[in-house]
mmCIF file of C-alpha atoms in Angstrom:
data_model
loop_
_atom_site.group_PDB
_atom_site.id
_atom_site.type_symbol
_atom_site.label_atom_id
_atom_site.label_comp_id
_atom_site.label_asym_id
_atom_site.label_seq_id
_atom_site.Cartn_x
_atom_site.Cartn_y
_atom_site.Cartn_z
ATOM 1 C CA GLU A 29 46.906 127.360 98.008
ATOM 2 C CA PRO A 30 47.666 127.354 94.263
ATOM 3 C CA GLU A 31 48.316 130.748 92.756
ATOM 4 C CA VAL A 32 49.044 132.427 89.463
ATOM 5 C CA THR A 33 52.587 133.766 89.203
ATOM 6 C CA GLN A 34 53.988 136.385 86.832
ATOM 7 C CA THR A 35 57.488 137.421 85.867
ATOM 8 C CA PRO A 36 59.054 139.885 85.865
ATOM 9 C CA SER A 37 57.352 142.101 88.401
ATOM 10 C CA HIS A 38 58.641 145.196 86.616
ATOM 11 C CA GLN A 39 59.945 145.506 83.068
ATOM 12 C CA VAL A 40 61.462 148.634 81.579
ATOM 13 C CA THR A 41 61.940 148.737 77.829
ATOM 14 C CA GLN A 42 62.614 151.240 75.094
ATOM 15 C CA MET A 43 60.002 152.174 72.544
ATOM 16 C CA GLY A 44 60.089 149.840 69.561
ATOM 17 C CA GLN A 45 61.535 146.901 71.472
ATOM 18 C CA GLU A 46 59.849 143.556 71.870
ATOM 19 C CA VAL A 47 58.822 142.370 75.314
ATOM 20 C CA ILE A 48 57.546 139.042 76.593
ATOM 21 C CA LEU A 49 55.560 138.891 79.796
ATOM 22 C CA ARG A 50 55.363 135.511 81.456
ATOM 23 C CA CYS A 51 52.721 133.849 83.525
ATOM 24 C CA VAL A 52 52.337 130.459 85.159
ATOM 25 C CA PRO A 53 48.600 129.761 85.583
ATOM 26 C CA ILE A 54 47.185 127.383 88.170
ATOM 27 C CA SER A 55 48.087 123.921 86.982
ATOM 28 C CA ASN A 56 44.675 122.342 86.381
ATOM 29 C CA HIS A 57 43.065 125.439 84.876
ATOM 30 C CA LEU A 58 42.117 125.453 81.221
ATOM 31 C CA TYR A 59 41.260 129.070 80.425
ATOM 32 C CA PHE A 60 43.866 131.807 80.467
ATOM 33 C CA TYR A 61 43.541 135.554 80.224
ATOM 34 C CA TRP A 62 45.472 138.772 79.972
ATOM 35 C CA TYR A 63 44.222 142.107 81.275
ATOM 36 C CA ARG A 64 45.936 145.440 81.547
ATOM 37 C CA GLN A 65 45.522 148.544 83.669
ATOM 38 C CA ILE A 66 46.899 151.867 82.526
ATOM 39 C CA LEU A 67 47.644 154.001 85.565
ATOM 40 C CA GLY A 68 44.473 155.527 86.957
ATOM 41 C CA GLN A 69 42.210 153.730 84.483
ATOM 42 C CA LYS A 70 40.094 150.598 84.513
ATOM 43 C CA VAL A 71 41.406 147.085 84.311
ATOM 44 C CA GLU A 72 40.746 146.137 80.663
ATOM 45 C CA PHE A 73 40.333 142.718 79.105
ATOM 46 C CA LEU A 74 42.863 141.917 76.385
ATOM 47 C CA VAL A 75 42.497 138.270 75.418
ATOM 48 C CA SER A 76 41.292 134.851 76.499
ATOM 49 C CA PHE A 77 42.934 131.569 75.471
ATOM 50 C CA TYR A 78 41.635 128.032 75.528
ATOM 51 C CA ASN A 79 42.757 124.798 73.941
ATOM 52 C CA ASN A 80 45.817 126.440 72.419
ATOM 53 C CA GLU A 81 43.962 129.153 70.619
ATOM 54 C CA ILE A 82 42.528 132.589 71.241
ATOM 55 C CA SER A 83 38.858 132.326 72.189
ATOM 56 C CA GLU A 84 38.221 136.052 72.408
ATOM 57 C CA LYS A 85 40.148 139.280 72.086
ATOM 58 C CA SER A 86 39.405 142.934 72.590
ATOM 59 C CA GLU A 87 39.932 145.838 70.214
ATOM 60 C CA ILE A 88 43.116 146.643 72.113
ATOM 61 C CA PHE A 89 44.641 143.287 71.171
ATOM 62 C CA ASP A 90 45.896 144.220 67.714
ATOM 63 C CA ASP A 91 48.623 142.676 65.569
ATOM 64 C CA GLN A 92 51.290 143.994 67.925
ATOM 65 C CA PHE A 93 50.159 141.516 70.538
ATOM 66 C CA SER A 94 50.366 137.746 70.587
ATOM 67 C CA VAL A 95 49.894 135.033 73.179
ATOM 68 C CA GLU A 96 51.354 131.585 73.432
ATOM 69 C CA ARG A 97 51.419 128.566 75.666
ATOM 70 C CA PRO A 98 54.901 127.320 74.797
ATOM 71 C CA ASP A 99 54.802 124.390 77.210
ATOM 72 C CA GLY A 100 52.482 122.820 79.739
ATOM 73 C CA SER A 101 52.939 125.489 82.357
ATOM 74 C CA ASN A 102 53.740 128.907 80.909
ATOM 75 C CA PHE A 103 51.450 131.410 79.229
ATOM 76 C CA THR A 104 53.082 134.400 77.576
ATOM 77 C CA LEU A 105 52.070 137.788 76.195
ATOM 78 C CA LYS A 106 54.348 139.259 73.548
ATOM 79 C CA ILE A 107 54.307 142.861 72.416
ATOM 80 C CA ARG A 108 56.290 143.098 69.192
ATOM 81 C CA SER A 109 57.143 146.771 69.017
ATOM 82 C CA THR A 110 56.289 148.590 72.204
ATOM 83 C CA LYS A 111 54.795 152.056 72.255
ATOM 84 C CA LEU A 112 54.695 154.590 75.053
ATOM 85 C CA GLU A 113 50.968 153.911 75.494
ATOM 86 C CA ASP A 114 51.663 150.252 76.245
ATOM 87 C CA SER A 115 52.973 151.311 79.651
ATOM 88 C CA ALA A 116 50.607 149.651 82.099
ATOM 89 C CA MET A 117 50.192 146.913 84.672
ATOM 90 C CA TYR A 118 49.514 143.600 82.942
ATOM 91 C CA PHE A 119 47.583 140.933 84.823
ATOM 92 C CA CYS A 120 47.407 137.279 83.920
ATOM 93 C CA ALA A 121 44.463 135.163 85.088
ATOM 94 C CA SER A 122 43.241 131.600 84.800
ATOM 95 C CA SER A 123 39.978 129.801 85.436
ATOM 96 C CA ASP A 124 38.505 126.332 85.607
ATOM 97 C CA PRO A 125 34.971 126.245 84.137
ATOM 98 C CA SER A 126 34.457 122.726 85.473
ATOM 99 C CA LEU A 127 33.838 124.386 88.820
ATOM 100 C CA ALA A 128 30.479 125.833 89.793
ATOM 101 C CA PHE A 129 29.179 128.974 88.065
ATOM 102 C CA PRO A 130 30.180 131.806 88.160
ATOM 103 C CA TYR A 131 33.601 131.011 86.802
ATOM 104 C CA GLU A 132 35.966 132.800 89.082
ATOM 105 C CA GLN A 133 39.163 134.036 87.535
ATOM 106 C CA TYR A 134 42.346 133.773 89.599
ATOM 107 C CA PHE A 135 44.760 136.632 89.055
ATOM 108 C CA GLY A 136 48.501 136.994 89.298
ATOM 109 C CA PRO A 137 50.260 139.945 90.975
ATOM 110 C CA GLY A 138 50.861 141.719 87.687
ATOM 111 C CA THR A 139 53.848 142.916 85.669
ATOM 112 C CA ARG A 140 54.407 146.629 85.516
ATOM 113 C CA LEU A 141 55.616 147.514 82.027
ATOM 114 C CA THR A 142 57.286 150.882 81.533
ATOM 115 C CA VAL A 143 58.071 151.960 77.980
ATOM 116 C CA THR A 144 60.538 154.841 77.667
ATOM 117 C CA GLY B 10 28.124 147.493 76.295
ATOM 118 C CA ASP B 11 28.792 146.134 79.743
ATOM 119 C CA SER B 12 30.662 148.416 82.138
ATOM 120 C CA VAL B 13 31.365 149.110 85.793
ATOM 121 C CA THR B 14 31.772 152.442 87.539
ATOM 122 C CA GLN B 15 33.151 152.709 91.046
ATOM 123 C CA MET B 16 33.943 155.607 93.293
ATOM 124 C CA GLU B 17 37.340 157.157 92.983
ATOM 125 C CA GLY B 18 39.802 157.029 95.792
ATOM 126 C CA PRO B 19 41.767 157.146 97.791
ATOM 127 C CA VAL B 20 39.469 156.625 100.731
ATOM 128 C CA THR B 21 41.100 157.287 104.093
ATOM 129 C CA LEU B 22 39.426 156.051 107.267
ATOM 130 C CA SER B 23 40.325 155.579 110.894
ATOM 131 C CA GLU B 24 40.330 152.088 112.336
ATOM 132 C CA GLU B 25 36.831 150.863 113.283
ATOM 133 C CA ALA B 26 35.119 153.318 110.936
ATOM 134 C CA PHE B 27 32.316 152.248 108.604
ATOM 135 C CA LEU B 28 33.262 151.664 104.983
ATOM 136 C CA THR B 29 31.207 152.065 101.833
ATOM 137 C CA ILE B 30 32.680 151.848 98.352
ATOM 138 C CA ASN B 31 30.107 152.523 95.667
ATOM 139 C CA CYS B 32 29.840 150.434 92.515
ATOM 140 C CA THR B 33 27.270 150.679 89.746
ATOM 141 C CA TYR B 34 27.063 148.670 86.575
ATOM 142 C CA THR B 35 25.581 148.627 83.107
ATOM 143 C CA ALA B 36 24.836 145.268 81.559
ATOM 144 C CA THR B 37 22.392 143.414 79.405
ATOM 145 C CA GLY B 38 20.784 140.392 80.951
ATOM 146 C CA TYR B 39 21.739 139.142 84.373
ATOM 147 C CA PRO B 40 25.428 139.534 85.126
ATOM 148 C CA SER B 41 27.351 138.092 88.039
ATOM 149 C CA LEU B 42 29.032 140.693 90.232
ATOM 150 C CA PHE B 43 32.290 140.510 92.138
ATOM 151 C CA TRP B 44 34.542 142.437 94.432
ATOM 152 C CA TYR B 45 38.265 141.751 94.164
ATOM 153 C CA VAL B 46 40.935 143.064 96.521
ATOM 154 C CA GLN B 47 44.596 143.692 95.819
ATOM 155 C CA TYR B 48 46.997 143.917 98.724
ATOM 156 C CA PRO B 49 50.383 145.541 98.075
ATOM 157 C CA GLY B 50 52.591 143.326 95.913
ATOM 158 C CA GLU B 51 49.919 140.677 95.434
ATOM 159 C CA GLY B 52 47.418 139.653 92.763
ATOM 160 C CA LEU B 53 43.727 140.386 92.600
ATOM 161 C CA GLN B 54 41.948 138.131 95.105
ATOM 162 C CA LEU B 55 38.260 137.389 95.047
ATOM 163 C CA LEU B 56 36.625 138.994 98.080
ATOM 164 C CA LEU B 57 32.973 138.182 97.438
ATOM 165 C CA LYS B 58 30.461 137.567 94.695
ATOM 166 C CA ALA B 59 26.734 137.510 93.892
ATOM 167 C CA THR B 60 25.030 135.884 90.961
ATOM 168 C CA LYS B 61 21.456 137.169 91.032
ATOM 169 C CA ALA B 62 19.317 140.041 92.210
ATOM 170 C CA ASP B 63 19.042 140.470 95.993
ATOM 171 C CA ASP B 64 21.903 138.041 96.632
ATOM 172 C CA LYS B 65 24.267 139.197 99.352
ATOM 173 C CA GLY B 66 27.911 138.248 99.071
ATOM 174 C CA SER B 67 29.957 138.323 102.246
ATOM 175 C CA ASN B 68 33.482 137.510 103.379
ATOM 176 C CA LYS B 69 35.862 138.706 106.103
ATOM 177 C CA GLY B 70 33.250 141.156 107.443
ATOM 178 C CA PHE B 71 32.680 142.716 104.009
ATOM 179 C CA GLU B 72 29.236 142.604 102.407
ATOM 180 C CA ALA B 73 27.669 143.648 99.119
ATOM 181 C CA THR B 74 24.093 143.224 97.917
ATOM 182 C CA TYR B 75 23.170 142.811 94.250
ATOM 183 C CA ARG B 76 20.565 145.521 93.617
ATOM 184 C CA LYS B 77 19.052 145.190 90.196
ATOM 185 C CA GLU B 78 16.676 148.129 90.612
ATOM 186 C CA THR B 79 19.571 150.515 91.205
ATOM 187 C CA THR B 80 22.152 148.481 89.217
ATOM 188 C CA SER B 81 24.483 148.658 92.180
ATOM 189 C CA PHE B 82 26.780 146.408 94.195
ATOM 190 C CA HIS B 83 28.184 148.632 96.935
ATOM 191 C CA LEU B 84 30.849 147.207 99.241
ATOM 192 C CA GLU B 85 30.405 147.749 102.989
ATOM 193 C CA LYS B 86 32.181 146.860 106.185
ATOM 194 C CA GLY B 87 31.049 147.865 109.624
ATOM 195 C CA SER B 88 34.464 148.279 111.243
ATOM 196 C CA VAL B 89 37.614 148.494 109.142
ATOM 197 C CA GLN B 90 41.060 147.465 110.301
ATOM 198 C CA VAL B 91 44.509 148.639 109.270
ATOM 199 C CA SER B 92 44.958 145.290 107.544
ATOM 200 C CA ASP B 93 42.070 146.148 105.183
ATOM 201 C CA SER B 94 44.243 148.764 103.489
ATOM 202 C CA ALA B 95 44.289 147.700 99.844
ATOM 203 C CA VAL B 96 42.829 148.479 96.426
ATOM 204 C CA TYR B 97 39.278 147.213 95.860
ATOM 205 C CA PHE B 98 37.930 146.421 92.396
ATOM 206 C CA CYS B 99 34.306 145.930 91.442
ATOM 207 C CA ALA B 100 33.805 143.597 88.483
ATOM 208 C CA LEU B 101 31.063 142.172 86.302
ATOM 209 C CA GLN B 102 30.872 138.920 84.380
ATOM 210 C CA GLY B 103 28.196 139.005 81.717
ATOM 211 C CA TYR B 104 26.739 136.362 79.464
ATOM 212 C CA ASN B 105 30.228 135.878 78.098
ATOM 213 C CA PHE B 106 32.013 134.227 80.984
ATOM 214 C CA ASN B 107 35.262 134.630 79.097
ATOM 215 C CA LYS B 108 35.895 138.117 80.370
ATOM 216 C CA PHE B 109 35.374 140.394 83.296
ATOM 217 C CA TYR B 110 34.618 144.089 83.191
ATOM 218 C CA PHE B 111 36.349 145.960 85.968
ATOM 219 C CA GLY B 112 36.040 149.328 87.577
ATOM 220 C CA SER B 113 39.111 151.480 88.014
ATOM 221 C CA GLY B 114 39.713 150.404 91.613
ATOM 222 C CA THR B 115 39.411 152.278 94.890
ATOM 223 C CA LYS B 116 42.379 152.550 97.193
ATOM 224 C CA LEU B 117 41.525 152.276 100.881
ATOM 225 C CA ASN B 118 43.895 153.577 103.543
ATOM 226 C CA VAL B 119 43.023 152.728 107.135
ATOM 227 C CA LYS B 120 44.902 154.647 109.826
ATOM 228 C CA PRO B 121 45.406 153.345 113.369
#
């Protein structure tokens, strides 16, 4: 069964450094998403991406964050200058709205980001 | 705004016990409701869903009924197994299908 994959599974970085989290969505899906979960808190929506542009973003998704689909398979989340509060589990998801409503989102296993 | 609240864990049960994980929501309009499960080292997997009031979603022995009057979508299973040990997330998809609103997750530990 097709699945969303994410790399790396765990990333440790120093405050102020740039990180790129990578995701490979399911191949025929058209919508892509990033969510994050700070330890012990809710899974929060960050951004959705369709047709090579951001379709929606949350208040969390400020200028420090960017997303890109650099080729036909990868979908990346970049954090330009990491802060301690960026430490969280980051989930990538994809969906295919051509399927029947509701539009299920398929999630990857997550990347745990630790900022020291 | 839209939001989901679910019971905190961890929940520890013996095998064959009855499971309830509470989930309540706040939303405008008529959201779709979901339960996702995350097994260790894996992604969030859809467990079940319901799209309108009084719908019952079911899968793998788990059930949840969309109760509009109590704005709830509680997850139940009559007899849990060790293999059900995982984190369970309640989620809502509102008029904007672009994003889900999740609860904080409930970790279930089932002991033999």
